[in-house]
mmCIF file of C-alpha atoms in Angstrom:
data_model
loop_
_atom_site.group_PDB
_atom_site.id
_atom_site.type_symbol
_atom_site.label_atom_id
_atom_site.label_comp_id
_atom_site.label_asym_id
_atom_site.label_seq_id
_atom_site.Cartn_x
_atom_site.Cartn_y
_atom_site.Cartn_z
ATOM 1 C CA ASN K 237 5.669 18.806 -7.431
ATOM 2 C CA ALA K 238 2.606 16.699 -8.237
ATOM 3 C CA GLY K 239 4.083 13.502 -6.769
ATOM 4 C CA VAL K 240 2.370 10.391 -8.101
ATOM 5 C CA THR K 241 -0.681 10.894 -10.293
ATOM 6 C CA GLN K 242 -3.042 8.356 -11.826
ATOM 7 C CA THR K 243 -5.358 8.598 -14.823
ATOM 8 C CA PRO K 244 -8.296 8.024 -14.895
ATOM 9 C CA LYS K 245 -9.797 8.321 -11.397
ATOM 10 C CA PHE K 246 -12.835 6.188 -12.216
ATOM 11 C CA ARG K 247 -13.796 3.860 -15.037
ATOM 12 C CA VAL K 248 -16.565 1.412 -15.814
ATOM 13 C CA LEU K 249 -15.831 -1.306 -18.359
ATOM 14 C CA LYS K 250 -17.861 -4.065 -19.885
ATOM 15 C CA THR K 251 -16.485 -7.601 -19.770
ATOM 16 C CA GLY K 252 -14.040 -8.107 -22.611
ATOM 17 C CA GLN K 253 -13.164 -4.452 -23.095
ATOM 18 C CA SER K 254 -9.600 -3.225 -22.787
ATOM 19 C CA MET K 255 -8.102 -0.201 -21.134
ATOM 20 C CA THR K 256 -4.842 1.303 -19.949
ATOM 21 C CA LEU K 257 -4.230 2.953 -16.602
ATOM 22 C CA LEU K 258 -1.514 5.593 -16.519
ATOM 23 C CA CYS K 259 0.742 6.314 -13.577
ATOM 24 C CA ALA K 260 3.091 9.277 -13.661
ATOM 25 C CA GLN K 261 5.638 10.512 -11.133
ATOM 26 C CA ASP K 262 7.747 13.644 -11.204
ATOM 27 C CA MET K 263 10.195 12.697 -8.448
ATOM 28 C CA ASN K 264 12.723 10.919 -10.675
ATOM 29 C CA HIS K 265 12.126 7.646 -8.821
ATOM 30 C CA GLU K 266 13.621 4.480 -10.259
ATOM 31 C CA TYR K 267 11.145 1.937 -8.952
ATOM 32 C CA MET K 268 7.427 1.881 -9.704
ATOM 33 C CA TYR K 269 4.656 -0.520 -8.697
ATOM 34 C CA TRP K 270 1.048 -1.385 -9.459
ATOM 35 C CA TYR K 271 -1.168 -2.764 -6.680
ATOM 36 C CA ARG K 272 -4.792 -3.720 -6.485
ATOM 37 C CA GLN K 273 -6.799 -3.182 -3.312
ATOM 38 C CA ASP K 274 -9.684 -5.468 -2.479
ATOM 39 C CA PRO K 275 -11.740 -5.630 0.739
ATOM 40 C CA GLY K 276 -10.304 -8.069 3.238
ATOM 41 C CA MET K 277 -7.233 -8.738 1.107
ATOM 42 C CA GLY K 278 -5.164 -5.610 1.565
ATOM 43 C CA LEU K 279 -3.016 -4.470 -1.328
ATOM 44 C CA ARG K 280 -1.514 -7.026 -3.639
ATOM 45 C CA LEU K 281 1.336 -6.365 -6.036
ATOM 46 C CA ILE K 282 0.459 -6.860 -9.711
ATOM 47 C CA HIS K 283 3.650 -5.836 -11.515
ATOM 48 C CA TYR K 284 6.603 -3.659 -10.753
ATOM 49 C CA SER K 285 9.555 -1.999 -12.467
ATOM 50 C CA VAL K 286 13.048 -1.296 -11.176
ATOM 51 C CA GLY K 287 13.944 1.054 -14.009
ATOM 52 C CA GLU K 288 13.070 2.351 -17.446
ATOM 53 C CA GLY K 289 12.529 -0.500 -19.874
ATOM 54 C CA THR K 290 12.236 -3.178 -17.168
ATOM 55 C CA THR K 291 9.190 -4.889 -15.704
ATOM 56 C CA ALA K 292 8.605 -7.870 -13.442
ATOM 57 C CA LYS K 293 5.660 -9.885 -12.180
ATOM 58 C CA GLY K 294 4.297 -9.446 -8.712
ATOM 59 C CA GLU K 295 1.908 -11.560 -6.712
ATOM 60 C CA VAL K 296 -1.167 -11.343 -8.981
ATOM 61 C CA PRO K 297 -0.009 -10.595 -12.556
ATOM 62 C CA ASP K 298 -2.489 -12.684 -14.554
ATOM 63 C CA GLY K 299 -4.745 -10.668 -16.856
ATOM 64 C CA TYR K 300 -2.523 -7.578 -16.723
ATOM 65 C CA ASN K 301 0.383 -6.242 -18.739
ATOM 66 C CA VAL K 302 2.662 -3.305 -18.031
ATOM 67 C CA SER K 303 5.150 -1.095 -19.796
ATOM 68 C CA ARG K 304 7.780 1.374 -18.609
ATOM 69 C CA LEU K 305 8.960 3.127 -21.743
ATOM 70 C CA LYS K 306 9.771 6.328 -19.901
ATOM 71 C CA LYS K 307 11.164 6.580 -16.389
ATOM 72 C CA GLN K 308 8.345 8.792 -15.183
ATOM 73 C CA ASN K 309 5.478 6.662 -16.503
ATOM 74 C CA PHE K 310 4.245 3.168 -15.674
ATOM 75 C CA LEU K 311 1.281 1.859 -17.646
ATOM 76 C CA LEU K 312 -1.027 -0.957 -16.588
ATOM 77 C CA GLY K 313 -3.061 -2.634 -19.307
ATOM 78 C CA LEU K 314 -6.095 -4.873 -19.157
ATOM 79 C CA GLU K 315 -6.477 -6.605 -22.519
ATOM 80 C CA SER K 316 -9.823 -8.277 -21.846
ATOM 81 C CA ALA K 317 -11.425 -7.059 -18.645
ATOM 82 C CA ALA K 318 -13.214 -9.503 -16.343
ATOM 83 C CA PRO K 319 -15.523 -8.817 -13.366
ATOM 84 C CA SER K 320 -12.805 -10.244 -11.083
ATOM 85 C CA GLN K 321 -10.689 -7.234 -12.011
ATOM 86 C CA THR K 322 -13.148 -4.868 -10.351
ATOM 87 C CA SER K 323 -10.915 -3.195 -7.789
ATOM 88 C CA VAL K 324 -9.135 -0.042 -6.758
ATOM 89 C CA TYR K 325 -5.730 0.211 -8.402
ATOM 90 C CA PHE K 326 -2.876 2.062 -6.770
ATOM 91 C CA CYS K 327 0.408 3.028 -8.288
ATOM 92 C CA ALA K 328 3.484 3.764 -6.195
ATOM 93 C CA SER K 329 7.048 4.888 -6.741
ATOM 94 C CA PHE K 330 10.200 4.448 -4.695
ATOM 95 C CA PRO K 331 13.481 6.313 -4.730
ATOM 96 C CA THR K 332 16.844 4.611 -4.804
ATOM 97 C CA GLY K 333 19.923 6.117 -3.229
ATOM 98 C CA THR K 334 19.950 8.163 -0.072
ATOM 99 C CA GLY K 335 17.101 10.096 1.400
ATOM 100 C CA ARG K 336 13.690 9.142 2.702
ATOM 101 C CA ARG K 337 13.168 5.651 1.348
ATOM 102 C CA GLU K 338 9.458 4.989 1.331
ATOM 103 C CA GLN K 339 6.876 4.164 -1.298
ATOM 104 C CA TYR K 340 4.831 7.134 -2.473
ATOM 105 C CA PHE K 341 1.321 6.266 -3.557
ATOM 106 C CA GLY K 342 -1.000 7.735 -6.137
ATOM 107 C CA PRO K 343 -4.652 8.567 -5.387
ATOM 108 C CA GLY K 344 -6.004 5.376 -6.935
ATOM 109 C CA THR K 345 -8.201 4.388 -9.867
ATOM 110 C CA ARG K 346 -11.566 2.827 -9.114
ATOM 111 C CA LEU K 347 -12.402 0.310 -11.833
ATOM 112 C CA THR K 348 -15.687 -1.528 -12.187
ATOM 113 C CA VAL K 349 -16.098 -4.313 -14.725
ATOM 114 C CA THR K 350 -19.703 -5.294 -15.456
ATOM 115 C CA ALA V 853 7.803 -16.551 1.068
ATOM 116 C CA GLN V 854 6.964 -13.566 3.209
ATOM 117 C CA ARG V 855 3.585 -13.084 4.779
ATOM 118 C CA VAL V 856 1.935 -10.372 6.855
ATOM 119 C CA THR V 857 -1.132 -11.053 8.959
ATOM 120 C CA GLN V 858 -3.448 -8.562 10.613
ATOM 121 C CA PRO V 859 -5.906 -10.665 12.579
ATOM 122 C CA GLU V 860 -8.503 -7.944 13.178
ATOM 123 C CA LYS V 861 -10.452 -6.683 10.178
ATOM 124 C CA LEU V 862 -12.410 -4.241 12.321
ATOM 125 C CA LEU V 863 -11.492 -2.524 15.567
ATOM 126 C CA SER V 864 -13.707 -0.105 17.415
ATOM 127 C CA VAL V 865 -12.696 1.933 20.475
ATOM 128 C CA PHE V 866 -13.907 5.004 22.291
ATOM 129 C CA LYS V 867 -12.116 8.333 22.172
ATOM 130 C CA GLY V 868 -9.407 8.481 24.805
ATOM 131 C CA ALA V 869 -9.064 4.711 25.082
ATOM 132 C CA PRO V 870 -5.822 2.908 24.251
ATOM 133 C CA VAL V 871 -5.649 1.171 20.920
ATOM 134 C CA GLU V 872 -3.456 -1.646 19.633
ATOM 135 C CA LEU V 873 -3.509 -2.893 16.056
ATOM 136 C CA LYS V 874 -1.872 -6.258 15.694
ATOM 137 C CA CYS V 875 0.544 -7.309 12.971
ATOM 138 C CA ASN V 876 2.457 -10.573 12.660
ATOM 139 C CA TYR V 877 4.872 -11.475 9.924
ATOM 140 C CA SER V 878 6.881 -14.349 8.534
ATOM 141 C CA TYR V 879 10.078 -13.654 6.652
ATOM 142 C CA SER V 880 13.317 -15.568 6.363
ATOM 143 C CA GLY V 881 15.569 -12.510 6.221
ATOM 144 C CA SER V 882 15.945 -9.409 8.333
ATOM 145 C CA PRO V 883 12.567 -7.663 8.132
ATOM 146 C CA GLU V 884 11.929 -4.038 7.344
ATOM 147 C CA LEU V 885 8.420 -3.213 8.511
ATOM 148 C CA PHE V 886 6.073 -0.312 8.010
ATOM 149 C CA TRP V 887 2.647 0.917 8.990
ATOM 150 C CA TYR V 888 0.612 2.723 6.318
ATOM 151 C CA VAL V 889 -2.632 4.590 6.926
ATOM 152 C CA GLN V 890 -5.456 5.291 4.497
ATOM 153 C CA TYR V 891 -8.058 7.865 5.454
ATOM 154 C CA SER V 892 -11.431 7.566 3.831
ATOM 155 C CA ARG V 893 -10.969 7.098 0.062
ATOM 156 C CA GLN V 894 -7.559 8.759 0.073
ATOM 157 C CA ARG V 895 -4.143 7.524 -0.952
ATOM 158 C CA LEU V 896 -2.002 5.472 1.385
ATOM 159 C CA GLN V 897 0.439 7.407 3.537
ATOM 160 C CA LEU V 898 3.390 6.103 5.452
ATOM 161 C CA LEU V 899 2.706 6.315 9.179
ATOM 162 C CA LEU V 900 5.925 4.928 10.554
ATOM 163 C CA ARG V 901 8.727 2.469 9.934
ATOM 164 C CA HIS V 902 10.450 0.302 12.469
ATOM 165 C CA ILE V 903 14.026 1.338 11.670
ATOM 166 C CA SER V 904 13.452 4.977 12.559
ATOM 167 C CA ARG V 905 11.791 4.168 15.882
ATOM 168 C CA GLU V 906 9.750 7.347 15.603
ATOM 169 C CA SER V 907 6.387 8.320 17.022
ATOM 170 C CA ILE V 908 3.965 9.819 14.536
ATOM 171 C CA LYS V 909 0.605 11.283 15.611
ATOM 172 C CA GLY V 910 1.115 9.555 18.949
ATOM 173 C CA PHE V 911 1.480 6.107 17.389
ATOM 174 C CA THR V 912 4.417 3.817 18.108
ATOM 175 C CA ALA V 913 5.319 0.329 16.979
ATOM 176 C CA ASP V 914 8.006 -1.985 18.265
ATOM 177 C CA LEU V 915 9.484 -4.807 16.280
ATOM 178 C CA ASN V 916 9.535 -8.026 18.307
ATOM 179 C CA LYS V 917 11.632 -10.519 16.380
ATOM 180 C CA GLY V 918 11.006 -13.282 18.899
ATOM 181 C CA GLU V 919 7.248 -13.067 18.439
ATOM 182 C CA THR V 920 7.550 -11.888 14.810
ATOM 183 C CA SER V 921 5.227 -9.025 15.565
ATOM 184 C CA PHE V 922 5.034 -5.306 14.844
ATOM 185 C CA HIS V 923 1.973 -4.083 16.697
ATOM 186 C CA LEU V 924 0.848 -0.462 16.397
ATOM 187 C CA LYS V 925 -0.124 1.311 19.592
ATOM 188 C CA LYS V 926 -1.522 4.600 20.747
ATOM 189 C CA PRO V 927 -2.304 5.356 24.408
ATOM 190 C CA PHE V 928 -5.248 7.722 23.774
ATOM 191 C CA ALA V 929 -7.198 7.327 20.537
ATOM 192 C CA GLN V 930 -8.692 10.357 18.796
ATOM 193 C CA GLU V 931 -11.660 10.489 16.410
ATOM 194 C CA GLU V 932 -9.360 11.616 13.600
ATOM 195 C CA ASP V 933 -7.474 8.328 13.943
ATOM 196 C CA SER V 934 -10.389 6.528 12.305
ATOM 197 C CA ALA V 935 -8.932 5.014 9.144
ATOM 198 C CA MET V 936 -7.711 1.827 7.508
ATOM 199 C CA TYR V 937 -4.305 0.726 8.747
ATOM 200 C CA TYR V 938 -1.995 -1.577 6.833
ATOM 201 C CA CYS V 939 1.099 -3.325 8.100
ATOM 202 C CA ALA V 940 3.666 -3.990 5.376
ATOM 203 C CA LEU V 941 6.939 -5.852 5.013
ATOM 204 C CA GLN V 942 9.605 -4.781 2.528
ATOM 205 C CA SER V 943 11.556 -7.388 0.582
ATOM 206 C CA SER V 944 13.876 -7.440 -2.415
ATOM 207 C CA GLY V 945 13.274 -4.844 -5.115
ATOM 208 C CA SER V 946 11.786 -2.731 -2.314
ATOM 209 C CA ARG V 947 8.536 -4.586 -2.865
ATOM 210 C CA LEU V 948 5.932 -4.368 -0.129
ATOM 211 C CA THR V 949 3.826 -7.245 1.113
ATOM 212 C CA PHE V 950 0.752 -5.896 2.854
ATOM 213 C CA GLY V 951 -1.456 -7.356 5.520
ATOM 214 C CA GLU V 952 -5.194 -7.503 5.053
ATOM 215 C CA GLY V 953 -5.744 -4.211 6.830
ATOM 216 C CA THR V 954 -7.562 -3.189 10.002
ATOM 217 C CA GLN V 955 -10.378 -0.647 9.868
ATOM 218 C CA LEU V 956 -10.151 1.412 13.038
ATOM 219 C CA THR V 957 -13.182 3.355 14.210
ATOM 220 C CA VAL V 958 -12.838 5.743 17.127
ATOM 221 C CA ASN V 959 -16.222 6.567 18.598
ATOM 222 C CA PRO V 960 -16.941 9.865 20.374
#
């Protein structure tokens, strides 16, 4: 059971470049989330998904797009990276139904935009 | 809209001293609150949640609806408690709203 994994772990982009961050979970969780973590600001929700084929905006969605084509994967895209998107990105998943209802986090992706 | 505030960005105590990390919230519904911990450059882990009223690694937190607070406490801090602590409030869609975080340093 790998839990929640994120690819890549680190990335450096130039302004204007695009990239996709991949989040995968093997726990059959319905809900998945993308957060960004910035010093002094905690974690802020970018986008989330409550099931395969669905996505919704969070607190700071501008400049990002997401897709949830398969239940186990949640992709975060940056179409035209900006220095303000330099951050650590965390993915999380959450089970519905009974059992231990908590968000499970991935290890993070450290992104630098120059 | 919900909001979580952690007034202390940095907190430093000596080993064996009591520690209290403050968390205040605003939410119109019935809150479900959590404390998450992040050790150096690792993923976030759930420390405890208010509904289970558990004690994890010696930490406890009591929900005070009158003061809208959910402070985290430990009577005797250990060096391995040094970490970033986040208070979080769960709302619809099981979304979490996080506070700004408190970096706890326990000195020997």
